[in-house]
């Protein structure tokens, strides 16, 4: 109990200190999602050569290991992937869809005072501007603490519904479920299922979130869409994804303008999700129509 009381005192003292100045901060986050399950499935696929497996592993690493920058003040923030120079246009339809669904791309603007967010998305050649209300997670405050980057952090947990448009939430299907599905299908359908990547994965209903926040930086901000705690969130464990803060700069000499972008077709989160899911189904049917993929798991080309 005394730890919680101490956290409240630190939060109040820090907040009063920030009111006397135009506060702004910058935090660097490293995001990494586990791909061990998919790697195990690839290793057991007799139709996949070592070169194919290596190529897929490298592309998945690029999708699931990224660096992001969060610029924030007392009520707003911008979260964006660190820009890197690399070749584009090499991936086919399936990889482009998964790239768009792996947590990257776009500038994520949050206004915790108004409880709204705006994020620009470039999906399959179309520009969208998703504007909606911030998700309100029911955080359970814990007394457990740890130190991250020199800051004392407190633990908080929550449960949220898994997003059908975030590929990081997907899991390989259990062998038993896949077997039952194959037994019920005819020979052709079974063959398609065997070589279609989207038929080999499933989406859990819920994801458990564990966050570590520090009252020493009393802003209700965090990476991606995470917010709502009495301090900056320095680490998030979201299912199989971990987002960890590796660097913090408070009151940098060069401040940036924190504002939402305005370019793109304005849609709600549901409207955007529906469009992505529709494209996923179209790609899935097209892939089945071609009789599977050259890799035996999913199509790398167009």
Tab-separated table of C-alpha atoms in Angstrom:
chain	number	residue	atom	x	y	z
A	1	UNK	CA	0.000	0.000	0.000
A	2	UNK	CA	2.805	2.423	0.885
A	3	UNK	CA	4.215	1.959	-2.647
A	4	UNK	CA	0.939	3.095	-4.188
A	5	UNK	CA	0.759	6.116	-1.848
A	6	UNK	CA	4.351	6.990	-2.753
A	7	UNK	CA	3.503	6.782	-6.460
A	8	UNK	CA	0.605	9.205	-5.971
A	9	UNK	CA	2.818	11.671	-4.113
A	10	UNK	CA	5.495	11.479	-6.810
A	11	UNK	CA	2.876	12.016	-9.517
A	12	UNK	CA	1.454	15.138	-7.846
A	13	UNK	CA	4.897	16.612	-7.174
A	14	UNK	CA	6.086	15.936	-10.718
A	15	UNK	CA	2.899	17.347	-12.233
A	16	UNK	CA	3.238	20.590	-10.269
A	17	UNK	CA	6.802	20.859	-11.508
A	18	UNK	CA	5.739	20.464	-15.132
A	19	UNK	CA	3.049	23.147	-14.933
A	20	UNK	CA	5.720	25.822	-14.564
A	21	UNK	CA	7.155	25.126	-17.999
A	22	UNK	CA	6.201	24.233	-21.574
A	23	UNK	CA	6.929	20.583	-21.146
A	24	UNK	CA	7.785	18.228	-23.999
A	25	UNK	CA	9.543	14.885	-24.136
A	26	UNK	CA	10.801	12.264	-26.550
A	27	UNK	CA	10.956	8.505	-26.011
A	28	UNK	CA	12.397	5.784	-28.244
A	29	UNK	CA	10.684	2.383	-28.238
A	30	UNK	CA	11.856	-0.956	-29.578
A	31	UNK	CA	9.016	-3.240	-30.684
A	32	UNK	CA	9.497	-6.980	-31.090
A	33	UNK	CA	6.965	-9.747	-31.708
A	34	UNK	CA	7.686	-13.433	-31.195
A	35	UNK	CA	7.623	-15.514	-34.384
A	36	UNK	CA	8.811	-18.792	-32.819
A	37	UNK	CA	5.517	-20.595	-33.517
A	38	UNK	CA	5.630	-19.692	-37.202
A	39	UNK	CA	9.296	-20.634	-37.400
A	40	UNK	CA	8.540	-24.070	-35.938
A	41	UNK	CA	5.796	-24.613	-38.514
A	42	UNK	CA	8.116	-23.612	-41.342
A	43	UNK	CA	10.817	-26.005	-40.145
A	44	UNK	CA	8.279	-28.830	-40.275
A	45	UNK	CA	7.180	-28.006	-43.829
A	46	UNK	CA	8.812	-30.457	-46.232
A	47	UNK	CA	7.843	-28.347	-49.255
A	48	UNK	CA	9.922	-25.378	-48.077
A	49	UNK	CA	13.608	-25.161	-48.978
A	50	UNK	CA	16.157	-23.662	-46.524
A	51	UNK	CA	16.537	-20.625	-48.808
A	52	UNK	CA	12.772	-20.007	-48.810
A	53	UNK	CA	12.649	-20.348	-45.035
A	54	UNK	CA	15.543	-17.919	-44.596
A	55	UNK	CA	13.919	-15.354	-46.905
A	56	UNK	CA	10.606	-15.541	-45.023
A	57	UNK	CA	12.325	-15.285	-41.635
A	58	UNK	CA	14.198	-12.146	-42.745
A	59	UNK	CA	11.011	-10.493	-43.986
A	60	UNK	CA	9.114	-11.393	-40.829
A	61	UNK	CA	11.962	-9.963	-38.738
A	62	UNK	CA	11.657	-6.655	-40.604
A	63	UNK	CA	7.908	-6.667	-40.000
A	64	UNK	CA	8.045	-7.543	-36.316
A	65	UNK	CA	11.210	-5.798	-35.082
A	66	UNK	CA	10.870	-2.031	-35.364
A	67	UNK	CA	11.938	1.214	-33.722
A	68	UNK	CA	9.440	3.981	-32.932
A	69	UNK	CA	9.706	7.555	-31.694
A	70	UNK	CA	7.140	9.068	-29.304
A	71	UNK	CA	7.063	12.854	-28.979
A	72	UNK	CA	4.744	14.029	-26.237
A	73	UNK	CA	3.617	16.915	-24.073
A	74	UNK	CA	1.122	17.008	-21.202
A	75	UNK	CA	-1.922	16.112	-23.302
A	76	UNK	CA	-0.898	15.116	-26.834
A	77	UNK	CA	1.610	12.836	-28.519
A	78	UNK	CA	2.840	11.566	-31.883
A	79	UNK	CA	4.085	7.985	-32.271
A	80	UNK	CA	5.847	7.126	-35.511
A	81	UNK	CA	8.125	4.415	-36.855
A	82	UNK	CA	11.729	5.485	-37.250
A	83	UNK	CA	12.413	6.169	-40.912
A	84	UNK	CA	14.771	3.748	-42.633
A	85	UNK	CA	16.064	3.662	-46.191
A	86	UNK	CA	15.242	0.296	-47.709
A	87	UNK	CA	13.963	-1.178	-50.938
A	88	UNK	CA	10.201	-1.237	-51.371
A	89	UNK	CA	7.840	-2.799	-53.843
A	90	UNK	CA	9.396	-6.253	-53.617
A	91	UNK	CA	6.687	-7.947	-51.583
A	92	UNK	CA	3.570	-9.438	-53.096
A	93	UNK	CA	-0.051	-8.981	-52.055
A	94	UNK	CA	0.106	-11.212	-49.001
A	95	UNK	CA	3.287	-9.619	-47.649
A	96	UNK	CA	1.964	-6.095	-48.300
A	97	UNK	CA	-1.152	-6.911	-46.299
A	98	UNK	CA	0.882	-8.326	-43.412
A	99	UNK	CA	3.265	-5.354	-43.496
A	100	UNK	CA	0.306	-3.010	-43.093
A	101	UNK	CA	-0.978	-5.125	-40.200
A	102	UNK	CA	2.266	-5.454	-38.238
A	103	UNK	CA	2.157	-2.250	-36.216
A	104	UNK	CA	4.140	-0.066	-38.573
A	105	UNK	CA	3.324	2.781	-40.897
A	106	UNK	CA	1.455	5.958	-40.228
A	107	UNK	CA	1.716	8.691	-37.609
A	108	UNK	CA	-0.314	7.893	-34.477
A	109	UNK	CA	-1.587	11.087	-32.863
A	110	UNK	CA	-3.236	10.917	-29.432
A	111	UNK	CA	-5.038	13.644	-27.494
A	112	UNK	CA	-5.646	12.237	-24.019
A	113	UNK	CA	-7.509	15.363	-22.929
A	114	UNK	CA	-10.096	14.949	-25.678
A	115	UNK	CA	-9.708	11.134	-25.628
A	116	UNK	CA	-9.311	10.922	-29.396
A	117	UNK	CA	-6.721	9.639	-31.846
A	118	UNK	CA	-5.856	10.062	-35.510
A	119	UNK	CA	-3.584	7.798	-37.558
A	120	UNK	CA	-2.810	7.885	-41.266
A	121	UNK	CA	-2.665	4.549	-43.052
A	122	UNK	CA	-1.434	3.655	-46.521
A	123	UNK	CA	-3.106	0.357	-47.336
A	124	UNK	CA	-2.844	-1.327	-50.753
A	125	UNK	CA	-2.235	2.000	-52.495
A	126	UNK	CA	-5.043	3.876	-50.709
A	127	UNK	CA	-4.524	6.622	-48.141
A	128	UNK	CA	-6.774	6.551	-45.085
A	129	UNK	CA	-7.053	8.876	-42.100
A	130	UNK	CA	-8.490	6.894	-39.202
A	131	UNK	CA	-10.125	9.142	-36.606
A	132	UNK	CA	-11.828	7.713	-33.537
A	133	UNK	CA	-12.115	7.705	-29.743
A	134	UNK	CA	-9.216	6.323	-27.734
A	135	UNK	CA	-9.867	2.796	-26.423
A	136	UNK	CA	-10.594	2.860	-22.712
A	137	UNK	CA	-8.853	-0.041	-21.007
A	138	UNK	CA	-9.826	-1.054	-17.482
A	139	UNK	CA	-6.380	-0.975	-15.929
A	140	UNK	CA	-5.768	-2.986	-12.771
A	141	UNK	CA	-3.131	-1.213	-10.712
A	142	UNK	CA	-0.504	-3.457	-9.164
A	143	UNK	CA	1.988	-2.767	-6.350
A	144	UNK	CA	4.847	-4.540	-8.161
A	145	UNK	CA	7.703	-2.266	-9.277
A	146	UNK	CA	10.811	-2.418	-11.438
A	147	UNK	CA	13.354	0.045	-12.805
A	148	UNK	CA	13.470	0.832	-16.529
A	149	UNK	CA	16.081	3.263	-17.798
A	150	UNK	CA	16.606	4.661	-14.318
A	151	UNK	CA	12.893	5.323	-13.735
A	152	UNK	CA	10.843	3.507	-11.087
A	153	UNK	CA	7.917	1.872	-12.877
A	154	UNK	CA	4.693	0.357	-11.581
A	155	UNK	CA	2.816	-2.547	-13.080
A	156	UNK	CA	-0.711	-2.370	-14.504
A	157	UNK	CA	-2.680	-5.041	-16.354
A	158	UNK	CA	-5.737	-5.080	-18.592
A	159	UNK	CA	-7.600	-7.335	-21.007
A	160	UNK	CA	-8.696	-6.212	-24.457
A	161	UNK	CA	-10.347	-7.785	-27.465
A	162	UNK	CA	-7.828	-8.913	-30.081
A	163	UNK	CA	-7.812	-6.803	-33.235
A	164	UNK	CA	-8.570	-8.681	-36.461
A	165	UNK	CA	-6.424	-6.182	-38.399
A	166	UNK	CA	-3.285	-6.502	-36.291
A	167	UNK	CA	-1.301	-9.446	-37.632
A	168	UNK	CA	0.733	-9.582	-34.415
A	169	UNK	CA	-2.344	-10.994	-32.668
A	170	UNK	CA	-2.600	-14.042	-34.934
A	171	UNK	CA	-1.448	-17.505	-33.859
A	172	UNK	CA	-0.765	-20.713	-35.787
A	173	UNK	CA	-3.742	-23.044	-35.486
A	174	UNK	CA	-3.392	-25.998	-33.190
A	175	UNK	CA	-2.722	-29.225	-35.042
A	176	UNK	CA	-5.897	-30.815	-33.704
A	177	UNK	CA	-8.084	-27.998	-35.048
A	178	UNK	CA	-6.326	-28.080	-38.411
A	179	UNK	CA	-6.783	-31.862	-38.601
A	180	UNK	CA	-10.503	-31.634	-37.871
A	181	UNK	CA	-10.906	-28.953	-40.535
A	182	UNK	CA	-9.102	-31.085	-43.109
A	183	UNK	CA	-11.204	-34.151	-42.361
A	184	UNK	CA	-14.400	-32.207	-43.058
A	185	UNK	CA	-13.182	-30.795	-46.366
A	186	UNK	CA	-13.087	-32.488	-49.739
A	187	UNK	CA	-9.771	-33.335	-51.415
A	188	UNK	CA	-9.389	-30.036	-53.270
A	189	UNK	CA	-10.336	-27.900	-50.288
A	190	UNK	CA	-7.973	-29.883	-48.116
A	191	UNK	CA	-5.186	-29.257	-50.603
A	192	UNK	CA	-5.923	-25.518	-50.598
A	193	UNK	CA	-5.955	-25.413	-46.819
A	194	UNK	CA	-2.645	-27.177	-46.700
A	195	UNK	CA	-0.951	-24.527	-48.790
A	196	UNK	CA	-2.839	-21.385	-47.756
A	197	UNK	CA	-1.150	-19.351	-45.040
A	198	UNK	CA	-4.329	-17.583	-43.864
A	199	UNK	CA	-5.985	-20.957	-43.218
A	200	UNK	CA	-3.123	-21.961	-40.936
A	201	UNK	CA	-3.620	-19.096	-38.468
A	202	UNK	CA	-6.327	-18.009	-36.049
A	203	UNK	CA	-7.208	-15.013	-33.897
A	204	UNK	CA	-7.614	-15.290	-30.114
A	205	UNK	CA	-10.657	-13.589	-28.597
A	206	UNK	CA	-8.742	-11.611	-25.989
A	207	UNK	CA	-5.219	-10.393	-25.325
A	208	UNK	CA	-3.756	-9.750	-21.868
A	209	UNK	CA	-1.874	-6.456	-21.592
A	210	UNK	CA	0.877	-5.799	-19.059
A	211	UNK	CA	2.168	-2.234	-18.832
A	212	UNK	CA	4.925	-0.612	-16.790
A	213	UNK	CA	4.499	3.132	-16.204
A	214	UNK	CA	6.505	5.716	-14.288
A	215	UNK	CA	4.844	8.443	-12.175
A	216	UNK	CA	8.145	10.308	-12.420
A	217	UNK	CA	7.008	11.417	-15.889
A	218	UNK	CA	3.352	12.274	-15.115
A	219	UNK	CA	1.817	12.211	-18.586
A	220	UNK	CA	-0.948	9.779	-19.506
A	221	UNK	CA	0.863	8.691	-22.657
A	222	UNK	CA	2.491	5.588	-24.074
A	223	UNK	CA	3.359	3.775	-27.301
A	224	UNK	CA	0.730	3.123	-29.994
A	225	UNK	CA	-2.795	3.446	-28.573
A	226	UNK	CA	-1.806	2.830	-24.953
A	227	UNK	CA	-2.626	5.521	-22.419
A	228	UNK	CA	-4.728	6.108	-19.297
A	229	UNK	CA	-2.139	5.498	-16.563
A	230	UNK	CA	-0.744	8.094	-14.113
A	231	UNK	CA	2.634	8.197	-15.798
A	232	UNK	CA	4.428	7.541	-19.080
A	233	UNK	CA	4.243	3.879	-20.135
A	234	UNK	CA	7.783	2.609	-20.669
A	235	UNK	CA	6.990	-1.001	-21.501
A	236	UNK	CA	4.008	-2.898	-22.871
A	237	UNK	CA	3.604	-6.651	-23.255
A	238	UNK	CA	0.700	-7.194	-25.634
A	239	UNK	CA	0.217	-10.897	-26.263
A	240	UNK	CA	3.363	-11.891	-28.148
A	241	UNK	CA	4.534	-8.318	-28.708
A	242	UNK	CA	6.832	-6.377	-26.378
A	243	UNK	CA	7.362	-2.625	-26.758
A	244	UNK	CA	10.209	-1.359	-24.573
A	245	UNK	CA	11.453	2.191	-24.114
A	246	UNK	CA	15.211	2.425	-24.729
A	247	UNK	CA	15.759	6.172	-24.447
A	248	UNK	CA	14.047	9.234	-22.907
A	249	UNK	CA	14.826	12.911	-23.435
A	250	UNK	CA	12.841	15.437	-21.394
A	251	UNK	CA	12.532	19.030	-22.570
A	252	UNK	CA	14.758	18.654	-25.649
A	253	UNK	CA	16.304	21.841	-27.000
A	254	UNK	CA	14.544	21.400	-30.317
A	255	UNK	CA	10.823	20.977	-29.768
A	256	UNK	CA	8.560	19.687	-32.506
A	257	UNK	CA	4.990	20.600	-33.367
A	258	UNK	CA	2.685	17.854	-32.152
A	259	UNK	CA	-0.413	17.756	-34.320
A	260	UNK	CA	-2.533	15.274	-36.233
A	261	UNK	CA	-2.063	14.744	-39.955
A	262	UNK	CA	-4.901	15.680	-42.289
A	263	UNK	CA	-4.158	13.798	-45.507
A	264	UNK	CA	-6.252	10.781	-46.480
A	265	UNK	CA	-9.824	9.554	-46.644
A	266	UNK	CA	-11.369	10.070	-43.193
A	267	UNK	CA	-12.820	6.844	-41.796
A	268	UNK	CA	-13.608	5.367	-38.391
A	269	UNK	CA	-11.566	2.490	-37.013
A	270	UNK	CA	-14.390	0.060	-37.800
A	271	UNK	CA	-14.639	1.267	-41.391
A	272	UNK	CA	-10.902	0.850	-41.869
A	273	UNK	CA	-10.896	-2.606	-40.249
A	274	UNK	CA	-13.774	-3.740	-42.473
A	275	UNK	CA	-11.857	-2.669	-45.586
A	276	UNK	CA	-8.690	-4.482	-44.471
A	277	UNK	CA	-10.603	-7.668	-43.652
A	278	UNK	CA	-12.291	-7.515	-47.062
A	279	UNK	CA	-8.898	-7.266	-48.783
A	280	UNK	CA	-7.612	-10.180	-46.694
A	281	UNK	CA	-10.498	-12.353	-47.854
A	282	UNK	CA	-9.988	-11.322	-51.481
A	283	UNK	CA	-6.290	-12.187	-51.300
A	284	UNK	CA	-7.084	-15.486	-49.595
A	285	UNK	CA	-9.568	-16.505	-52.316
A	286	UNK	CA	-7.159	-15.449	-55.050
A	287	UNK	CA	-4.365	-17.471	-53.468
A	288	UNK	CA	-6.584	-20.561	-53.216
A	289	UNK	CA	-7.587	-20.077	-56.825
A	290	UNK	CA	-3.939	-20.347	-57.816
A	291	UNK	CA	-3.668	-23.644	-55.991
A	292	UNK	CA	-1.613	-22.407	-53.056
A	293	UNK	CA	1.800	-20.779	-53.028
A	294	UNK	CA	5.251	-21.555	-54.250
A	295	UNK	CA	6.558	-21.700	-50.701
A	296	UNK	CA	3.904	-24.071	-49.325
A	297	UNK	CA	2.884	-21.549	-46.682
A	298	UNK	CA	2.084	-18.220	-48.291
A	299	UNK	CA	2.692	-16.358	-51.486
A	300	UNK	CA	5.694	-14.027	-51.506
A	301	UNK	CA	5.093	-12.752	-55.014
A	302	UNK	CA	2.074	-10.882	-56.378
